[in-house]
Coordinates of C-alpha atoms in Angstrom, one line a residue:
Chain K
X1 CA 0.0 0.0 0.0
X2 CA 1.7 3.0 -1.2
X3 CA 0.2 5.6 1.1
X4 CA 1.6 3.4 4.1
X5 CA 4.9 2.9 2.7
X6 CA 5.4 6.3 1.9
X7 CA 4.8 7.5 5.7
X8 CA 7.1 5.1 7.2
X9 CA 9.5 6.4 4.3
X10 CA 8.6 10.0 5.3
X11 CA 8.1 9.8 9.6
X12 CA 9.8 6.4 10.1
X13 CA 13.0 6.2 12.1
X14 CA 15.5 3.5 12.0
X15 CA 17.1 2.4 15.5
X16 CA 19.3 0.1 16.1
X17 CA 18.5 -3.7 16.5
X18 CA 16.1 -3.7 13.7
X19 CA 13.3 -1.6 14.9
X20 CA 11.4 0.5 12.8
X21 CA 10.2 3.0 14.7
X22 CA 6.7 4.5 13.9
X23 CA 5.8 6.3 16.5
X24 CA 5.1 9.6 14.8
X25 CA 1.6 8.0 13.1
X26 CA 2.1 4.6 14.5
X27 CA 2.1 3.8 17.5
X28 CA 2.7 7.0 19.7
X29 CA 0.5 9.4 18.1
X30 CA -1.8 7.8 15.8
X31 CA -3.5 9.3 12.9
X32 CA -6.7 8.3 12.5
X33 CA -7.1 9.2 8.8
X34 CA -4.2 6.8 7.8
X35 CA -5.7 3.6 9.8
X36 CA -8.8 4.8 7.6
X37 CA -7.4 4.4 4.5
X38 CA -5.7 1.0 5.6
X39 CA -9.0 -0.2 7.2
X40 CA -10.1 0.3 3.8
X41 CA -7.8 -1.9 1.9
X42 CA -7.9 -4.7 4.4
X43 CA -12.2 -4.2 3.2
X44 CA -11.1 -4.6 -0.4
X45 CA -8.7 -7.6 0.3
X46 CA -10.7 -9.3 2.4
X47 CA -14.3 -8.5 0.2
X48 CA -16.6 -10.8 0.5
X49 CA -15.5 -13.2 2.8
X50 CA -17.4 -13.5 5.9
X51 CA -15.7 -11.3 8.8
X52 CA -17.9 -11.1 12.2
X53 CA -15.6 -9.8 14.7
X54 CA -12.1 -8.6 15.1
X55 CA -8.9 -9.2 17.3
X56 CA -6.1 -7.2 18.2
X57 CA -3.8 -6.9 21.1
X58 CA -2.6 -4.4 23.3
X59 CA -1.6 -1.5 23.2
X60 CA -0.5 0.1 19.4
X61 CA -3.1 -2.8 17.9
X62 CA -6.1 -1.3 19.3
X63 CA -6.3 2.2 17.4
X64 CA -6.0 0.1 14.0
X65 CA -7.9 -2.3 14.1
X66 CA -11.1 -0.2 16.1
X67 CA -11.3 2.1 13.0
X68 CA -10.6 -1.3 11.1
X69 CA -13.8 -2.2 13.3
X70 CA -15.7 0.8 11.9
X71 CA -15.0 -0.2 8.6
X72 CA -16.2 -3.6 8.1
X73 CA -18.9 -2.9 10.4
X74 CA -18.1 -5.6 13.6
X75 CA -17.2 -5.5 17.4
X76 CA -13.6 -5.2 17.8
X77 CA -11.8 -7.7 20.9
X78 CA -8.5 -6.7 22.5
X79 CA -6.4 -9.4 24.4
X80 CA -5.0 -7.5 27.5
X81 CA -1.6 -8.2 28.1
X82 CA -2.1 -8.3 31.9
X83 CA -4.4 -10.2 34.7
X84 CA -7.1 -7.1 36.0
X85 CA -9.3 -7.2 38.3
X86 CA -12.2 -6.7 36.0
X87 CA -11.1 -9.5 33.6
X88 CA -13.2 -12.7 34.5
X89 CA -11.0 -15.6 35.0
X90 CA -12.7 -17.4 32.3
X91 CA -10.3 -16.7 29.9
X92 CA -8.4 -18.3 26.6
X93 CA -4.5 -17.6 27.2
X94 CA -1.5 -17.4 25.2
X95 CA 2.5 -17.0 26.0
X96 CA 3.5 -13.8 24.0
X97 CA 7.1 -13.2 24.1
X98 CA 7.6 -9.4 23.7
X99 CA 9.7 -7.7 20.6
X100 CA 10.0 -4.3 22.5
X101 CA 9.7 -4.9 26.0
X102 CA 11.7 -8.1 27.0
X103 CA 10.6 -10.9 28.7
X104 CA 6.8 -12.9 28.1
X105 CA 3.3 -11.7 28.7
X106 CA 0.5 -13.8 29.1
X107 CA -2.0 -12.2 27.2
X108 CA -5.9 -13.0 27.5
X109 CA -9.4 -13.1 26.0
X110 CA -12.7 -13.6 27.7
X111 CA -14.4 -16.3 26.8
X112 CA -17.5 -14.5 26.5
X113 CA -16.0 -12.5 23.7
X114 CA -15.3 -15.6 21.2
X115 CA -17.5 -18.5 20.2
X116 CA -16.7 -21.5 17.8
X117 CA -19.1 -19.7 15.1
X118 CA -17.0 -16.5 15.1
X119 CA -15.4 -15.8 11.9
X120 CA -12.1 -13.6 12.9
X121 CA -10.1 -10.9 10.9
X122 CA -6.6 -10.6 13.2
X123 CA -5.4 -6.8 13.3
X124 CA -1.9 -6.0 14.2
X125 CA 0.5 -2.7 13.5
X126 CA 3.8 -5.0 13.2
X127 CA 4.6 -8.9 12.2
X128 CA 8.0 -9.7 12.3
X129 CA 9.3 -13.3 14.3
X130 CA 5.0 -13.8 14.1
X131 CA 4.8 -14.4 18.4
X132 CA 1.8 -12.0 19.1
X133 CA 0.0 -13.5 16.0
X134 CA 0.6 -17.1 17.1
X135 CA -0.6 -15.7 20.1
X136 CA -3.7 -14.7 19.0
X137 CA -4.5 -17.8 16.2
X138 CA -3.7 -20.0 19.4
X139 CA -6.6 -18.3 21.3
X140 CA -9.0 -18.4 18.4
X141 CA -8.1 -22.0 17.7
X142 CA -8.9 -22.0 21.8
X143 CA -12.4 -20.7 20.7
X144 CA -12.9 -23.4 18.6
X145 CA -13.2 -20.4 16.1
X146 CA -12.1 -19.8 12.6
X147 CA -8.9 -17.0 11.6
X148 CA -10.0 -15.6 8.4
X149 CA -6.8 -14.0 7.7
X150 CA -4.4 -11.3 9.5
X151 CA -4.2 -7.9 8.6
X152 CA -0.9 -6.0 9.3
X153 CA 0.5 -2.7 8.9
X154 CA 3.8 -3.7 8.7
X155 CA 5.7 -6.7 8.4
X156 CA 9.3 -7.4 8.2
X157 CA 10.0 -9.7 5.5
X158 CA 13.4 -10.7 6.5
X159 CA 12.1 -11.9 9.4
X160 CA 10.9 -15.9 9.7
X161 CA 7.1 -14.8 11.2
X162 CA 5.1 -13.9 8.1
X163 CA 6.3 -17.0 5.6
X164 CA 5.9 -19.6 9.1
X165 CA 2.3 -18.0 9.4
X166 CA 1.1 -18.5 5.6
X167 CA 3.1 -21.6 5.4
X168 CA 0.4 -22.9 8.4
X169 CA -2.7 -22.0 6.0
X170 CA -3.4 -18.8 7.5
X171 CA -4.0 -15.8 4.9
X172 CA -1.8 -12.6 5.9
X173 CA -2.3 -9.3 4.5
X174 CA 0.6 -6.7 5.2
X175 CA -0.5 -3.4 3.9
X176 CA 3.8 -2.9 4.1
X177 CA 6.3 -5.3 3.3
X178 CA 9.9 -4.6 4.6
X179 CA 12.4 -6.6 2.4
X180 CA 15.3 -4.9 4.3
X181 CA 15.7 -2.1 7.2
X182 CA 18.8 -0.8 6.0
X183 CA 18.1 0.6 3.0
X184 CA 14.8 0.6 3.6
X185 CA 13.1 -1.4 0.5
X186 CA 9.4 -2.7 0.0
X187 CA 8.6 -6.1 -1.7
Chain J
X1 CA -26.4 10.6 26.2
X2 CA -29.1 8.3 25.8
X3 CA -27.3 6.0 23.8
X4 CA -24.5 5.0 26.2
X5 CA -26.6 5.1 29.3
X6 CA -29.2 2.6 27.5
X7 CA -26.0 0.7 26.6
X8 CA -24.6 0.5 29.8
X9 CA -27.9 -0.3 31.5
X10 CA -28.3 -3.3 29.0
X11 CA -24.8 -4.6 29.1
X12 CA -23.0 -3.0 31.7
X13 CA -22.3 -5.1 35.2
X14 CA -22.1 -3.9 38.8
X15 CA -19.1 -5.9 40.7
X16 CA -17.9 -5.8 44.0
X17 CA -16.7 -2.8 45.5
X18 CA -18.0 0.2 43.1
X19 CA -16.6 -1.5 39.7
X20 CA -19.0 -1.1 36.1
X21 CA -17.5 -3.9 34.0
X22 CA -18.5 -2.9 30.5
X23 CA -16.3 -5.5 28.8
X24 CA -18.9 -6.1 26.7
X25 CA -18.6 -2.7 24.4
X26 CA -15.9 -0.4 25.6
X27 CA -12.9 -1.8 26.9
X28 CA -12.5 -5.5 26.4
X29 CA -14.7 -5.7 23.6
X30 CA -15.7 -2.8 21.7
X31 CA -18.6 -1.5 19.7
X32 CA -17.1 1.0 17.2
X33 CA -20.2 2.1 16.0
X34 CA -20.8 3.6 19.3
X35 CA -17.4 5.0 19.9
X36 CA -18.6 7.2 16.2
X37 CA -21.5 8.1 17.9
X38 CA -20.1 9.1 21.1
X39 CA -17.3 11.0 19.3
X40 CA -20.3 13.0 17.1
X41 CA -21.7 14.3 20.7
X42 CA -18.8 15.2 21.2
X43 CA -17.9 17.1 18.4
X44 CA -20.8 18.5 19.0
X45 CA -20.0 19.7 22.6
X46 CA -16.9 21.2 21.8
X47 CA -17.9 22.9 18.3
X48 CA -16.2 26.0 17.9
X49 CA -13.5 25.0 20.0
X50 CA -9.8 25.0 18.9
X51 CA -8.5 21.4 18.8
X52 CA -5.6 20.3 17.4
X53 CA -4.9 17.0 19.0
X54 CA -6.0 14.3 21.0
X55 CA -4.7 13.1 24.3
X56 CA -5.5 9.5 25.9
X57 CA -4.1 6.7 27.9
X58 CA -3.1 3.4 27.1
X59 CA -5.1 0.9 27.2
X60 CA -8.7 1.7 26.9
X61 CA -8.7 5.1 26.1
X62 CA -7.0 4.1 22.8
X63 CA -10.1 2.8 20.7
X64 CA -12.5 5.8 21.8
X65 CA -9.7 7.9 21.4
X66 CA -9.1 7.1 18.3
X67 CA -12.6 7.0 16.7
X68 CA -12.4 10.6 17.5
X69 CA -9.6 11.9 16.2
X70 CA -11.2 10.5 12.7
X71 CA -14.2 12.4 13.7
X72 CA -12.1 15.6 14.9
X73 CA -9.5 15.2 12.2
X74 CA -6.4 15.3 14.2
X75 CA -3.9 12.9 15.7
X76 CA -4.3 11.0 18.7
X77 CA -1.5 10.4 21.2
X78 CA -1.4 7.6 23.7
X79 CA 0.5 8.3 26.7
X80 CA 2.3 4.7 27.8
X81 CA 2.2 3.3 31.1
X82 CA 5.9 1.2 30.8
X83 CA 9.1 2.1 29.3
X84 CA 9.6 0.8 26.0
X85 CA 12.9 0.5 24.3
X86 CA 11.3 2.4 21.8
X87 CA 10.4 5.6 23.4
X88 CA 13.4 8.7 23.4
X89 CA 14.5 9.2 27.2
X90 CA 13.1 12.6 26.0
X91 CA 9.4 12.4 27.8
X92 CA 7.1 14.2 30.0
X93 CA 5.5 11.9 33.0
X94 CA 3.3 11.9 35.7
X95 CA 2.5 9.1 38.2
X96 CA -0.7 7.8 38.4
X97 CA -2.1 4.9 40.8
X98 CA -4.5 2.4 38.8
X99 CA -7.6 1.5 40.0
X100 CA -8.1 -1.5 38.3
X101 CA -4.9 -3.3 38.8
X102 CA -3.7 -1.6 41.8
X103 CA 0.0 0.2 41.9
X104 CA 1.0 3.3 40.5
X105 CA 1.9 3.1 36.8
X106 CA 4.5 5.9 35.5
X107 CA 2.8 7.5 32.0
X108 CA 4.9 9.0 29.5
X109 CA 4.5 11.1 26.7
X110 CA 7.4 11.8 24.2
X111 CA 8.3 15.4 24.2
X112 CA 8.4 15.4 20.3
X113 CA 4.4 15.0 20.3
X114 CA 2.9 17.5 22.6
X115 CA 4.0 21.2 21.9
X116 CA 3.0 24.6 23.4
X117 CA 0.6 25.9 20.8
X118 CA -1.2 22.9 20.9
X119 CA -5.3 22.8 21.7
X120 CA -5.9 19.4 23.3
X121 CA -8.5 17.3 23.6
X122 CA -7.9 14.3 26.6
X123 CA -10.2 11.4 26.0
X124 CA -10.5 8.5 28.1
X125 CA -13.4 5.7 29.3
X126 CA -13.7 6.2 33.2
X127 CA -13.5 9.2 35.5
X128 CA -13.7 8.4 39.1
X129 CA -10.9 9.5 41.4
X130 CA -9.4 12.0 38.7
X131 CA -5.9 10.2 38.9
X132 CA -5.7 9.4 35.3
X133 CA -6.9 12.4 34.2
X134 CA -4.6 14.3 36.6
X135 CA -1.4 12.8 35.0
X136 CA -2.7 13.4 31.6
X137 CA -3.4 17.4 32.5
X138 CA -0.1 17.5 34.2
X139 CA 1.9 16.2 30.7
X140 CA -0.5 18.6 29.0
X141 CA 1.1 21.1 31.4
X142 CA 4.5 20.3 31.0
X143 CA 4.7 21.0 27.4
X144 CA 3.5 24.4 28.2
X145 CA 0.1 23.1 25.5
X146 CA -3.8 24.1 26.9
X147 CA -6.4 21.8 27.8
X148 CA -9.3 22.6 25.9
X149 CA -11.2 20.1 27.5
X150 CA -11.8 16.0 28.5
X151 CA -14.2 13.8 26.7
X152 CA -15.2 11.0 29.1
X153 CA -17.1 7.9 28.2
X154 CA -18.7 6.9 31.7
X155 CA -18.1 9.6 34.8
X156 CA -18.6 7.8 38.5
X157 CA -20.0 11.5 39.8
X158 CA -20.5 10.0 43.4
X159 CA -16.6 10.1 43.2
X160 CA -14.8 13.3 43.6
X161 CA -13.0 13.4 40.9
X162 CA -14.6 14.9 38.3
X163 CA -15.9 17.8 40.6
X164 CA -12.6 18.3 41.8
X165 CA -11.1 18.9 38.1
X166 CA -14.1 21.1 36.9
X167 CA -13.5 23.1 40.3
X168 CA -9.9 23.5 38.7
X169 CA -11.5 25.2 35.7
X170 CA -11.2 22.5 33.2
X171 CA -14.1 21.7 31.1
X172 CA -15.2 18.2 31.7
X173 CA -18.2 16.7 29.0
X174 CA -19.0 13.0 30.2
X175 CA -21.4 11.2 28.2
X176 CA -23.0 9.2 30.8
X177 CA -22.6 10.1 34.7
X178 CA -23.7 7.7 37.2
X179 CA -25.0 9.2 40.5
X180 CA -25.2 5.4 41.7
X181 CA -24.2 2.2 41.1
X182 CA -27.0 0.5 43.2
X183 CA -29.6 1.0 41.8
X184 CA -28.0 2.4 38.6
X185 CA -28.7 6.2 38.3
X186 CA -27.6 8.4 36.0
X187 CA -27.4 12.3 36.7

């Protein structure tokens, strides 16, 4: 998608370590317009099949994939990446090892939000070694539910995640493609 | 706002010790349909109004948040509640204690987002004691930028909170505020 690639070619910062920093439209400050347009392609890629709810995870998912939510017209489910008080313990789980924090969260899902009839789009802003989207199929599998595809803002292409994720049957759809950090080039 | 207060009366649940668990539309699951509508009233509310920018707090705030910067037409920033290897050392904070999970998380906001001639709007889901809100108004402050105003989903008025911050000349607009939890009245 060019509009996407041409903002992380415009605001996007390279640090050290392979991160892509995106925080200026991202995953800091957000811009709403953007996830609109991108909500909008993930419509067109994913027309006509039969999309009934969304899930994302915590934190930088949840801005993408609510106006993703707006736009193909369904509730929108966030796993939360910690155990609150308001969280029922009837819960589907997953081990998420985390990219930019260290160390593992066990991120959860009530199970009053997902039912084995549920037909689920995944929305996530990066895919890259593909842990918070195993995360997340694992939980829906939990469900007894179906993935209809994952839709991603970016993915880094070098990286094993997105090619171990199709090569298990599940459709992925990264509106950017990072074939290498450094230059940065799209696929 | 009718439709929030018939929302939470349908799917909203008292708990134990003064919590509304409305996981079911806001902030577990959400209903993005309603976040448009509530961000119309409140568009509405603040029409006229110089806004620039949108301010929330990770995690919940995010989706609401978000809606309505695409119905404002201006960025959203999050403020995050850990430090990420991806956020500059170059932040504002505040400290704010968490109802729901108990502690005091720090909340930062990178200096490059927030500016002194900046209008903002803070959005967020719950206003009960004020301590979220506090530490948003107090990074608002330290960039030298005015609060125009907070958009709140659900206020808890029998809490002090909100009449504390209005009593600090800040324009507060919640959508639905509940004089009591048993029986469920609103104001």
């Amino acid at each position: 998608m060019k509009l996407l690639e041409e903002r992380i070619r415009r605001d996007g910062e390279i640090k050290s370590g392979d991160i892509l920093k995106v925080d200026r439209f991202l995953n800091h400050q957000m811009d709403p317009a953007l996830f609109y347009a991108m909500a909008e392609e993930w419509k067109r890629l994913f027309d006509g099949c039969t999309i009934n709810k969304i899930l994302t995870i915590e934190a930088s998912g949840i801005g993408i994939a609510c106006v993703a939510g707006l736009v193909f017209g369904v509730p929108v489910v966030f796993a939360k990446k910690s155990k609150s008080r308001n969280v029922s313990d009837d819960v589907y789980t997953a081990e998420v090892p985390s990219f930019t924090h260290g160390g593992v969260n066990t991120v959860q899902v009530s199970r009053e939000y997902l039912h084995a009839e549920d037909r689920i789009l995944i929305i996530d802003d990066f895919l890259a070694s593909g842990a918070a989207l195993d995360g997340l199929i694992s939980i829906v599998g939990q469900a007894g539910a179906t993935v209809v595809g994952a839709g991603i803002a970016i993915e880094k292409a070098f990286q094993p995640g997105g090619r171990r994720i199709r090569e298990k049957g599940v459709r992925v759809e990264s509106l950017a493609r990072l074939a290498s950090m450094e230059p940065l080039e799209f696929i």
